[in-house]
């Protein structure tokens, strides 16, 4: 066979298997490419217009042009919108497609019957979601620039921060979904009672300090809050101590490591029956 | 026997305290067509998953293509083709795309996969359906596509877990014909089934399994010769009367089996037995003389029928 000996082929799969899984995910994403494109362009337009222009007019009229944090409301809210876009991609790609692969249309078992390992399946999913998230956030950033929502050039670093937040949260979602043997509404509950509150109360639309102290833990636990706070430093120079910025990177990074590790463990356990 | 491609010695798979596979040993020669015949829950699929290097054994020794699955999973799997019991074709992709994507999991170059995919669609008689959605295929077509997919890496061994379960008779015959061609080309076939006719059609050699253990091993003909008579007289006396009739037939044939719905008389000459029935005063509602089959072997070994 021209592709080399079976052993050579197997060692190629040992090295590149994760990419082959990602290839599969991209091919599947092509089947809903329209949705991805429409939401990728539509969401930033709608949100930036509604909040950054509509709501911002009201806020800025009442509080002045340096309304929140010393900047206008548009500049204040834009980093949060970018983070939310990453979270949205994560909550789409790390839930139902995982349920699908393990249960509804068990393609993960098919991959595993070929030389692909359970860890490579998880890695491949992460790679493909990271790519979609990068494209979505990159596009979002362009719209932010067009709306004048970014003050400093360093704002472009908000894109990797959003990716870190999205993947950190998403890895946990993926690990959890990998343990579900049946979806009796858990995922829908998660969307409603975890993801939605998180996007509202993570210092996104108003500073966390506006919440009573007994609710502020929501922000500290939320990877979105950490990402958004850091993004504000990058985008318009919000002031915070350096150690806090370090925490803003370390915390989502830890979630990503733990979630990824757990997801691999659960996938191994589930596929090795 | 030439160097076996699969060797299992005292293979055990336990789930907590339950032994799904309990001390199973077998050897499969290259090019052989080897079957596991047994009812649902006998542990056949578990054996297949261990041989397929996706399920870790609890104890015992296992060698596939000379390698230990615990250490060389990807190496073994790169040379196997697997047809699982439940189709796991990708319903989000089209027919031909399923083959293209699957070939990539073996690290094969795209161009090679593309030409191989077209050959396999031809082999599976699905060329016209190349662009169809998987969900629009019939059950038999899906199975053929799954087999085509399993052949994308030109495997030396094809593992088939209940290849024709749930298919109508015509679809089964088409499938058997395709599998027979593979066998003629020298592919080693390992299959599980609870259909005795499938085992008789496809297997050079088989083991009868029940409750995780191997009950007997041999060619279909030798198993029938050792565990059954040449012919069987089957009679139905109506529900509730079979047990009673069975008692009155003691002494007929070599052996008698009483099932809830019929009585079986094992004998070298079924017609002769049938001609003596009127002398007992019994009148069967229906009667049939047939050759012994693997079903009878299974009944003899386990006291139960294969399909319950």
Coordinates of C-alpha atoms in Angstrom, one line a residue:
Chain A
X1 CA 0.0 0.0 0.0
X2 CA 1.4 3.4 -1.0
X3 CA 0.5 4.9 2.4
X4 CA 3.3 3.0 4.0
X5 CA 3.3 0.1 6.4
X6 CA 0.4 -0.3 8.9
X7 CA 2.8 0.6 11.7
X8 CA 3.9 3.8 10.0
X9 CA 0.3 4.7 9.5
X10 CA -0.6 4.0 13.1
X11 CA 2.2 6.2 14.3
X12 CA 1.0 8.9 12.0
X13 CA -2.4 8.6 13.7
X14 CA -0.8 8.6 17.1
X15 CA 0.7 12.0 16.2
X16 CA -2.1 13.7 14.1
X17 CA -5.2 11.9 15.3
X18 CA -6.6 15.0 17.0
X19 CA -6.4 16.9 13.7
X20 CA -8.3 14.2 11.9
X21 CA -11.1 14.5 14.5
X22 CA -11.0 18.3 14.0
X23 CA -11.3 17.8 10.2
X24 CA -14.4 15.8 10.9
X25 CA -15.9 18.6 13.0
X26 CA -15.1 21.2 10.3
X27 CA -16.9 19.0 7.7
X28 CA -19.9 18.8 10.0
X29 CA -19.8 22.6 10.7
X30 CA -20.0 23.1 6.9
X31 CA -23.4 21.6 7.0
X32 CA -24.6 24.4 9.3
X33 CA -22.2 27.0 7.8
X34 CA -25.1 29.4 7.0
X35 CA -26.2 29.5 10.7
X36 CA -22.6 30.1 11.8
X37 CA -22.1 32.9 9.3
X38 CA -25.5 34.6 9.9
X39 CA -25.1 34.6 13.7
X40 CA -21.4 35.5 13.3
X41 CA -22.3 38.7 11.5
X42 CA -25.8 39.3 12.9
X43 CA -25.0 39.0 16.6
X44 CA -22.3 41.7 16.8
X45 CA -24.4 44.1 14.7
X46 CA -27.5 43.6 16.9
X47 CA -25.8 43.7 20.2
X48 CA -23.5 46.6 19.5
X49 CA -26.3 48.6 18.0
X50 CA -28.9 47.8 20.8
X51 CA -26.6 48.2 23.7
X52 CA -23.6 50.2 22.5
X53 CA -25.7 52.8 20.6
X54 CA -29.3 52.5 21.9
X55 CA -28.8 51.8 25.6
X56 CA -25.5 53.8 25.7
X57 CA -27.3 57.0 24.6
X58 CA -29.6 56.7 27.6
X59 CA -26.8 55.9 30.1
X60 CA -24.4 58.5 28.7
X61 CA -27.1 61.2 28.8
X62 CA -27.7 60.5 32.4
X63 CA -24.2 60.0 33.6
X64 CA -22.1 61.9 31.1
X65 CA -19.8 60.7 28.3
X66 CA -17.4 59.1 30.9
X67 CA -20.3 57.3 32.4
X68 CA -18.9 54.1 33.6
X69 CA -15.3 53.4 34.6
X70 CA -14.3 56.7 33.0
X71 CA -15.4 55.7 29.5
X72 CA -18.7 55.8 27.6
X73 CA -21.1 52.9 28.0
X74 CA -20.3 51.5 24.5
X75 CA -16.6 51.1 25.4
X76 CA -17.6 49.7 28.8
X77 CA -19.9 47.1 27.5
X78 CA -18.1 46.0 24.3
X79 CA -15.5 43.7 26.0
X80 CA -18.4 42.0 27.8
X81 CA -20.2 41.4 24.5
X82 CA -17.0 39.8 23.0
X83 CA -16.7 37.5 26.0
X84 CA -20.4 36.5 25.7
X85 CA -19.9 35.7 22.0
X86 CA -17.2 33.2 23.0
X87 CA -19.4 31.7 25.7
X88 CA -22.2 31.4 23.2
X89 CA -20.0 29.4 20.8
X90 CA -18.9 27.3 23.7
X91 CA -22.4 26.5 24.9
X92 CA -23.4 25.5 21.4
X93 CA -20.4 23.4 20.5
X94 CA -19.5 21.7 23.8
X95 CA -23.0 20.4 24.6
X96 CA -25.2 18.9 22.0
X97 CA -22.4 17.8 19.6
X98 CA -20.8 15.9 22.5
X99 CA -24.2 14.3 23.4
X100 CA -24.5 13.4 19.7
X101 CA -21.1 11.8 19.5
X102 CA -21.5 9.7 22.6
X103 CA -25.2 8.8 22.3
X104 CA -27.6 10.1 19.7
X105 CA -25.4 9.3 16.7
X106 CA -22.4 7.7 18.3
X107 CA -19.7 8.7 15.9
X108 CA -17.1 8.8 18.7
X109 CA -17.4 5.0 19.0
X110 CA -16.7 4.8 15.2
X111 CA -13.6 7.0 15.5
X112 CA -12.4 4.9 18.5
X113 CA -12.9 1.7 16.5
X114 CA -10.5 3.3 14.0
X115 CA -7.1 4.1 15.5
X116 CA -8.2 7.3 17.1
X117 CA -7.9 7.4 20.9
X118 CA -10.5 8.9 23.3
X119 CA -8.1 11.7 24.2
X120 CA -7.7 12.6 20.5
X121 CA -11.5 12.8 20.1
X122 CA -11.6 15.4 22.9
X123 CA -8.6 17.3 21.6
X124 CA -10.1 17.3 18.1
X125 CA -13.3 18.8 19.4
X126 CA -11.4 21.5 21.4
X127 CA -9.3 22.4 18.3
X128 CA -12.3 22.8 16.1
X129 CA -14.3 24.8 18.6
X130 CA -11.3 27.0 19.2
X131 CA -11.1 27.7 15.5
X132 CA -14.8 28.6 15.2
X133 CA -14.5 30.7 18.4
X134 CA -11.5 32.5 16.9
X135 CA -13.3 33.3 13.7
X136 CA -16.4 34.5 15.6
X137 CA -14.5 36.7 18.0
X138 CA -12.2 38.1 15.3
X139 CA -15.2 39.1 13.3
X140 CA -16.8 40.6 16.4
X141 CA -13.7 42.6 17.1
X142 CA -13.8 44.1 13.6
X143 CA -17.4 45.3 14.2
X144 CA -16.3 46.7 17.6
X145 CA -13.6 48.7 15.8
X146 CA -16.2 50.0 13.3
X147 CA -18.5 51.1 16.1
X148 CA -15.6 52.8 17.8
X149 CA -15.9 50.6 20.8
X150 CA -12.2 50.0 21.4
X151 CA -10.0 52.7 22.8
X152 CA -6.5 51.3 22.7
X153 CA -4.6 49.1 20.1
X154 CA -3.9 46.6 22.9
X155 CA -7.6 45.9 22.6
X156 CA -6.9 43.3 20.0
X157 CA -5.6 41.1 22.8
X158 CA -9.2 40.8 24.0
X159 CA -9.6 38.1 21.3
X160 CA -7.2 35.6 23.0
X161 CA -8.7 36.5 26.3
X162 CA -12.2 35.7 25.0
X163 CA -10.9 32.4 23.6
X164 CA -9.4 31.5 27.0
X165 CA -12.7 32.3 28.7
X166 CA -14.8 30.5 26.2
X167 CA -12.7 27.4 26.2
X168 CA -12.2 27.4 29.9
X169 CA -15.9 27.4 30.5
X170 CA -16.5 25.2 27.5
X171 CA -14.1 22.5 28.7
X172 CA -16.1 22.2 31.9
X173 CA -19.3 22.0 29.9
X174 CA -17.8 19.3 27.7
X175 CA -16.7 17.3 30.7
X176 CA -20.1 17.5 32.2
X177 CA -21.9 16.6 29.0
X178 CA -19.5 13.6 28.6
X179 CA -21.0 12.1 31.8
X180 CA -24.6 12.4 30.6
X181 CA -26.1 9.1 29.5
X182 CA -29.4 10.7 28.8
X183 CA -30.6 14.3 28.2
X184 CA -33.7 14.7 30.3
X185 CA -33.4 18.5 30.1
X186 CA -30.1 18.9 32.0
X187 CA -28.6 20.9 29.1
X188 CA -31.6 23.2 28.7
X189 CA -31.5 23.8 32.5
X190 CA -27.8 24.6 32.3
X191 CA -28.5 27.2 29.6
X192 CA -31.2 28.8 31.6
X193 CA -29.9 28.6 35.1
X194 CA -26.2 28.8 34.7
X195 CA -25.2 30.3 31.4
X196 CA -27.9 33.0 31.3
X197 CA -27.4 34.3 34.8
X198 CA -23.6 34.1 34.3
X199 CA -23.9 36.4 31.2
X200 CA -26.1 38.9 33.1
X201 CA -24.3 39.0 36.5
X202 CA -20.6 38.8 35.5
X203 CA -20.0 42.6 35.6
X204 CA -21.1 42.5 32.0
X205 CA -23.8 45.1 31.6
X206 CA -23.1 46.9 34.9
X207 CA -20.1 46.7 37.2
X208 CA -20.0 43.8 39.7
X209 CA -19.7 46.3 42.5
X210 CA -23.4 47.4 41.9
X211 CA -24.5 44.0 43.1
X212 CA -25.0 43.5 46.8
X213 CA -21.9 41.9 48.3
X214 CA -23.7 38.6 48.9
X215 CA -24.2 38.2 45.2
X216 CA -20.8 39.2 44.0
X217 CA -19.4 35.7 44.4
X218 CA -21.2 34.9 41.1
X219 CA -18.7 37.2 39.4
X220 CA -15.7 35.8 41.2
X221 CA -16.6 32.2 40.1
X222 CA -17.6 33.3 36.6
X223 CA -14.8 32.9 34.1
X224 CA -16.6 35.5 32.1
X225 CA -16.2 38.2 34.8
X226 CA -12.4 37.5 34.9
X227 CA -12.1 37.7 31.2
X228 CA -14.2 40.9 30.9
X229 CA -12.3 42.7 33.7
X230 CA -9.0 41.9 32.0
X231 CA -10.4 42.9 28.6
X232 CA -11.3 46.3 30.0
X233 CA -7.7 46.8 31.1
X234 CA -6.6 46.0 27.6
X235 CA -9.3 47.9 25.7
X236 CA -9.4 51.2 27.6
X237 CA -6.9 51.0 30.4
X238 CA -9.2 50.2 33.3
X239 CA -7.2 50.3 36.5
X240 CA -6.6 47.2 38.6
X241 CA -3.7 45.7 40.6
X242 CA -1.4 43.5 38.6
X243 CA -2.0 40.5 40.8
X244 CA -5.7 40.7 39.9
X245 CA -4.9 40.6 36.2
X246 CA -2.8 37.5 36.8
X247 CA -5.7 35.9 38.5
X248 CA -7.9 36.9 35.5
X249 CA -5.6 34.8 33.3
X250 CA -4.8 32.0 35.7
X251 CA -8.4 31.2 36.8
X252 CA -9.9 30.5 33.3
X253 CA -6.6 28.7 32.4
X254 CA -7.1 26.4 35.4
X255 CA -10.7 25.7 34.4
X256 CA -9.5 24.9 30.9
X257 CA -6.9 22.5 32.2
X258 CA -9.2 20.8 34.7
X259 CA -12.2 20.6 32.3
X260 CA -10.0 19.2 29.5
X261 CA -8.4 16.6 31.8
X262 CA -11.8 15.5 33.1
X263 CA -13.3 15.3 29.7
X264 CA -10.5 13.0 28.5
X265 CA -11.0 10.9 31.6
X266 CA -14.7 10.6 31.1
X267 CA -14.3 9.9 27.4
X268 CA -11.9 7.1 28.1
X269 CA -14.2 5.6 30.7
X270 CA -17.2 5.8 28.5
X271 CA -15.6 4.5 25.3
X272 CA -13.7 1.6 27.0
X273 CA -16.8 -0.5 27.9
Chain B
X1 CA -2.9 -24.4 11.5
X2 CA -0.8 -21.5 10.3
X3 CA 0.3 -18.8 12.7
X4 CA -3.1 -17.5 14.1
X5 CA -4.1 -13.9 13.6
X6 CA -6.0 -13.8 16.9
X7 CA -5.2 -15.8 20.0
X8 CA -7.2 -15.6 23.2
X9 CA -6.3 -17.6 26.3
X10 CA -8.5 -17.6 29.4
X11 CA -9.9 -14.2 28.4
X12 CA -12.1 -12.6 31.1
X13 CA -14.1 -9.4 31.2
X14 CA -15.8 -8.5 34.5
X15 CA -18.2 -5.6 35.2
X16 CA -17.9 -5.4 39.0
X17 CA -18.8 -9.0 40.0
X18 CA -20.5 -10.0 36.8
X19 CA -18.3 -11.9 34.3
X20 CA -19.6 -11.0 30.9
X21 CA -16.8 -13.1 29.4
X22 CA -15.7 -16.0 31.5
X23 CA -12.4 -17.8 30.7
X24 CA -12.7 -17.9 26.9
X25 CA -10.0 -19.3 24.7
X26 CA -9.8 -19.5 20.9
X27 CA -7.5 -19.2 18.0
X28 CA -8.4 -17.8 14.6
X29 CA -6.3 -18.6 11.5
X30 CA -5.6 -16.1 8.7
X31 CA -8.3 -16.2 6.0
X32 CA -10.6 -18.1 8.2
X33 CA -14.2 -17.2 8.8
X34 CA -14.8 -17.6 12.5
X35 CA -18.1 -17.2 14.3
X36 CA -19.4 -16.7 17.8
X37 CA -22.9 -18.2 17.9
X38 CA -25.0 -17.5 21.0
X39 CA -28.1 -15.7 22.3
X40 CA -28.3 -12.0 23.2
X41 CA -26.3 -11.3 26.3
X42 CA -23.9 -14.3 25.8
X43 CA -20.9 -12.0 25.9
X44 CA -20.2 -12.0 22.1
X45 CA -20.1 -8.3 21.7
X46 CA -17.8 -7.9 24.6
X47 CA -15.3 -10.4 23.1
X48 CA -15.5 -8.4 19.8
X49 CA -14.7 -5.1 21.6
X50 CA -11.7 -6.7 23.3
X51 CA -10.5 -8.1 20.0
X52 CA -11.2 -4.7 18.4
X53 CA -8.8 -3.1 21.0
X54 CA -11.4 -0.7 22.5
X55 CA -12.2 -2.6 25.6
X56 CA -9.6 -3.6 28.2
X57 CA -9.7 -7.2 29.4
X58 CA -9.9 -8.0 33.1
X59 CA -7.5 -10.9 32.8
X60 CA -6.1 -13.6 30.4
X61 CA -4.0 -13.2 27.4
X62 CA -5.0 -11.7 24.0
X63 CA -3.0 -11.2 20.9
X64 CA -4.3 -9.7 17.7
X65 CA -2.0 -9.7 14.7
X66 CA 0.8 -10.6 17.1
X67 CA 0.2 -7.5 19.2
X68 CA -1.2 -7.0 22.7
X69 CA -4.3 -4.6 22.5
X70 CA -3.4 -3.1 25.9
X71 CA -0.3 -1.6 24.4
X72 CA -0.8 -1.4 20.7
X73 CA -4.4 -0.3 20.4
X74 CA -3.9 2.1 17.5
X75 CA -1.6 -0.3 15.6
X76 CA -4.1 -3.1 15.8
X77 CA -7.1 -0.9 15.0
X78 CA -5.3 0.5 11.9
X79 CA -5.4 -3.0 10.5
X80 CA -8.9 -4.0 11.5
X81 CA -12.3 -3.3 10.0
X82 CA -15.1 -3.0 12.4
X83 CA -18.9 -3.4 11.8
X84 CA -20.6 -2.6 15.1
X85 CA -23.9 -4.0 16.1
X86 CA -25.6 -0.6 15.9
X87 CA -24.8 1.4 12.9
X88 CA -22.8 4.5 13.9
X89 CA -22.7 6.2 10.4
X90 CA -22.5 9.9 10.6
X91 CA -26.0 11.1 9.9
X92 CA -24.7 14.7 9.5
X93 CA -22.7 13.7 6.4
X94 CA -23.6 12.2 3.1
X95 CA -23.0 8.6 2.0
X96 CA -19.7 9.2 0.3
X97 CA -18.5 11.7 2.8
X98 CA -18.8 9.1 5.5
X99 CA -16.2 7.1 3.7
X100 CA -13.9 10.1 3.1
X101 CA -14.0 11.2 6.7
X102 CA -13.5 7.7 8.0
X103 CA -10.4 7.1 5.9
X104 CA -8.8 10.1 7.5
X105 CA -9.0 8.4 10.9
X106 CA -6.5 5.9 9.6
X107 CA -4.1 8.6 8.5
X108 CA -4.6 7.8 4.8
X109 CA -3.9 10.4 2.1
X110 CA -7.0 12.1 0.7
X111 CA -6.4 11.1 -2.9
X112 CA -6.1 7.4 -2.0
X113 CA -9.2 7.6 0.2
X114 CA -11.2 9.2 -2.7
X115 CA -10.4 6.4 -5.2
X116 CA -10.9 3.7 -2.6
X117 CA -14.3 5.2 -1.6
X118 CA -15.5 4.9 -5.2
X119 CA -14.4 1.3 -5.4
X120 CA -16.1 0.5 -2.1
X121 CA -19.4 2.3 -3.1
X122 CA -19.3 0.0 -6.2
X123 CA -18.7 -3.0 -4.0
X124 CA -21.5 -2.1 -1.6
X125 CA -23.8 -1.4 -4.6
X126 CA -24.3 2.2 -3.4
X127 CA -22.7 4.2 -6.2
X128 CA -26.0 5.7 -7.2
X129 CA -26.6 6.8 -3.6
X130 CA -23.2 8.5 -3.1
X131 CA -24.7 11.9 -2.5
X132 CA -27.7 10.7 -0.5
X133 CA -28.3 11.4 3.2
X134 CA -27.5 8.5 5.4
X135 CA -31.0 8.6 7.0
X136 CA -32.6 8.1 3.5
X137 CA -30.9 4.7 3.1
X138 CA -32.7 1.5 3.9
X139 CA -31.5 -0.7 6.7
X140 CA -29.7 -3.1 4.3
X141 CA -28.0 -0.2 2.5
X142 CA -26.8 1.3 5.8
X143 CA -25.3 -2.0 6.8
X144 CA -23.5 -2.2 3.4
X145 CA -22.2 1.3 3.8
X146 CA -21.0 0.4 7.3
X147 CA -19.2 -2.6 5.8
X148 CA -17.7 -0.4 3.0
X149 CA -16.6 2.1 5.7
X150 CA -14.9 -0.8 7.6
X151 CA -13.0 -1.7 4.5
X152 CA -11.6 1.7 3.7
X153 CA -8.2 0.8 5.3
X154 CA -8.0 -2.6 3.5
X155 CA -8.1 -4.5 6.8
X156 CA -6.7 -7.9 7.2
X157 CA -9.4 -8.8 9.7
X158 CA -13.1 -7.8 9.5
X159 CA -15.0 -7.9 12.8
X160 CA -18.8 -8.1 12.3
X161 CA -21.1 -7.9 15.3
X162 CA -24.5 -9.3 14.3
X163 CA -24.2 -8.2 10.7
X164 CA -27.7 -8.9 9.6
X165 CA -29.8 -8.5 12.7
X166 CA -32.9 -6.5 11.9
X167 CA -32.6 -6.9 8.1
X168 CA -35.3 -8.5 5.9
X169 CA -34.4 -11.8 4.2
X170 CA -33.5 -10.3 0.8
X171 CA -31.2 -7.7 2.4
X172 CA -29.5 -10.5 4.4
X173 CA -28.8 -12.5 1.3
X174 CA -27.3 -9.5 -0.5
X175 CA -25.1 -8.9 2.5
X176 CA -24.0 -12.5 2.8
X177 CA -23.1 -12.5 -0.9
X178 CA -20.8 -9.4 -0.2
X179 CA -19.2 -11.1 2.8
X180 CA -18.6 -14.2 0.9
X181 CA -16.7 -12.3 -1.7
X182 CA -14.5 -10.8 0.9
X183 CA -13.9 -14.3 2.3
X184 CA -12.9 -15.4 -1.2
X185 CA -10.4 -12.6 -1.4
X186 CA -8.7 -13.8 1.7
X187 CA -10.1 -11.4 4.4
X188 CA -10.3 -13.0 7.8
X189 CA -13.9 -12.7 9.0
X190 CA -14.9 -12.8 12.6
X191 CA -18.5 -12.5 13.3
X192 CA -21.1 -12.9 16.0
X193 CA -24.6 -14.0 15.3
X194 CA -27.6 -15.5 16.9
X195 CA -28.9 -16.8 13.6
X196 CA -27.9 -20.4 13.0
X197 CA -28.4 -20.1 9.2
X198 CA -26.0 -17.2 9.1
X199 CA -23.4 -19.2 11.1
X200 CA -23.9 -22.1 8.7
X201 CA -23.6 -19.9 5.6
X202 CA -20.6 -17.9 6.6
X203 CA -18.5 -19.7 9.2
X204 CA -15.7 -22.2 8.5
X205 CA -15.5 -22.8 12.2
X206 CA -17.4 -21.5 15.2
X207 CA -17.8 -21.6 18.9
X208 CA -21.1 -21.8 20.7
X209 CA -21.2 -19.3 23.5
X210 CA -23.6 -19.0 26.4
X211 CA -23.4 -16.9 29.6
X212 CA -19.8 -15.8 28.8
X213 CA -18.5 -19.3 28.3
X214 CA -17.6 -21.4 25.2
X215 CA -19.8 -24.5 25.2
X216 CA -18.5 -26.2 22.1
X217 CA -16.2 -25.6 19.1
X218 CA -16.0 -27.0 15.6
X219 CA -17.2 -26.7 12.0
X220 CA -20.9 -26.4 11.6
X221 CA -21.1 -29.9 10.3
X222 CA -19.0 -31.4 13.0
X223 CA -20.9 -29.7 15.7
X224 CA -24.2 -31.0 14.3
X225 CA -22.6 -34.5 14.0
X226 CA -21.4 -34.5 17.6
X227 CA -24.3 -32.9 19.4
X228 CA -27.3 -33.8 17.3
X229 CA -28.9 -36.6 15.3
X230 CA -29.1 -36.5 11.5
X231 CA -32.8 -35.6 11.4
X232 CA -35.4 -34.0 13.6
X233 CA -39.1 -34.6 13.7
X234 CA -40.9 -31.5 14.9
X235 CA -44.5 -31.7 16.1
X236 CA -47.0 -29.3 17.5
X237 CA -49.8 -30.6 19.7
X238 CA -51.3 -27.2 20.6
X239 CA -50.5 -25.0 23.5
X240 CA -50.7 -26.8 26.9
X241 CA -50.5 -30.3 25.3
X242 CA -46.9 -30.4 24.3
X243 CA -45.5 -31.4 27.8
X244 CA -48.0 -34.1 28.0
X245 CA -47.3 -35.4 24.6
X246 CA -43.6 -35.4 25.3
X247 CA -44.1 -37.8 28.2
X248 CA -46.0 -40.2 26.1
X249 CA -43.3 -40.1 23.4
X250 CA -40.6 -41.4 25.7
X251 CA -38.6 -44.0 23.8
X252 CA -39.0 -42.4 20.4
X253 CA -35.8 -41.4 18.6
X254 CA -32.4 -40.9 20.3
X255 CA -33.7 -38.1 22.4
X256 CA -36.7 -35.8 22.9
X257 CA -36.8 -32.1 23.6
X258 CA -40.1 -30.6 24.8
X259 CA -40.4 -26.8 24.1
X260 CA -43.4 -24.7 25.1
X261 CA -44.7 -24.6 21.5
X262 CA -43.5 -28.0 20.1
X263 CA -41.9 -31.4 20.7
X264 CA -38.7 -32.4 18.9
X265 CA -37.7 -36.0 18.3
X266 CA -34.1 -36.5 17.4
X267 CA -33.4 -39.5 15.2
X268 CA -31.4 -40.7 12.2
X269 CA -34.7 -41.3 10.3
X270 CA -37.4 -38.7 11.0
X271 CA -40.0 -40.1 8.6
X272 CA -39.8 -43.5 10.3
X273 CA -40.5 -41.9 13.7
X274 CA -43.4 -40.0 12.2
X275 CA -45.0 -43.1 10.8
X276 CA -45.0 -44.7 14.4
X277 CA -46.7 -41.7 16.0
X278 CA -50.3 -42.9 15.3
X279 CA -49.7 -46.0 17.4
X280 CA -49.4 -43.8 20.5
X281 CA -52.8 -42.4 19.9
X282 CA -51.4 -38.9 19.6
X283 CA -52.3 -36.6 16.7
X284 CA -50.0 -33.7 16.1
X285 CA -51.6 -30.5 14.7
X286 CA -48.5 -30.0 12.4
X287 CA -45.5 -32.2 11.8
X288 CA -42.2 -31.6 10.0
X289 CA -39.1 -33.6 9.4
X290 CA -35.9 -31.6 8.8
X291 CA -32.2 -31.9 9.0
X292 CA -30.5 -31.1 12.3
X293 CA -29.2 -27.5 12.5
X294 CA -27.0 -25.5 14.8
X295 CA -30.2 -24.5 16.6
X296 CA -30.4 -28.1 17.8
X297 CA -26.8 -28.1 18.9
X298 CA -27.4 -25.0 21.0
X299 CA -30.6 -26.5 22.5
X300 CA -28.7 -29.6 23.4
X301 CA -25.8 -27.7 25.0
X302 CA -27.9 -25.1 26.9
X303 CA -31.4 -26.4 27.1
X304 CA -32.6 -23.2 25.6
X305 CA -33.3 -21.9 22.1
X306 CA -31.1 -19.3 20.4
X307 CA -33.8 -16.7 19.7
X308 CA -36.1 -16.2 22.6

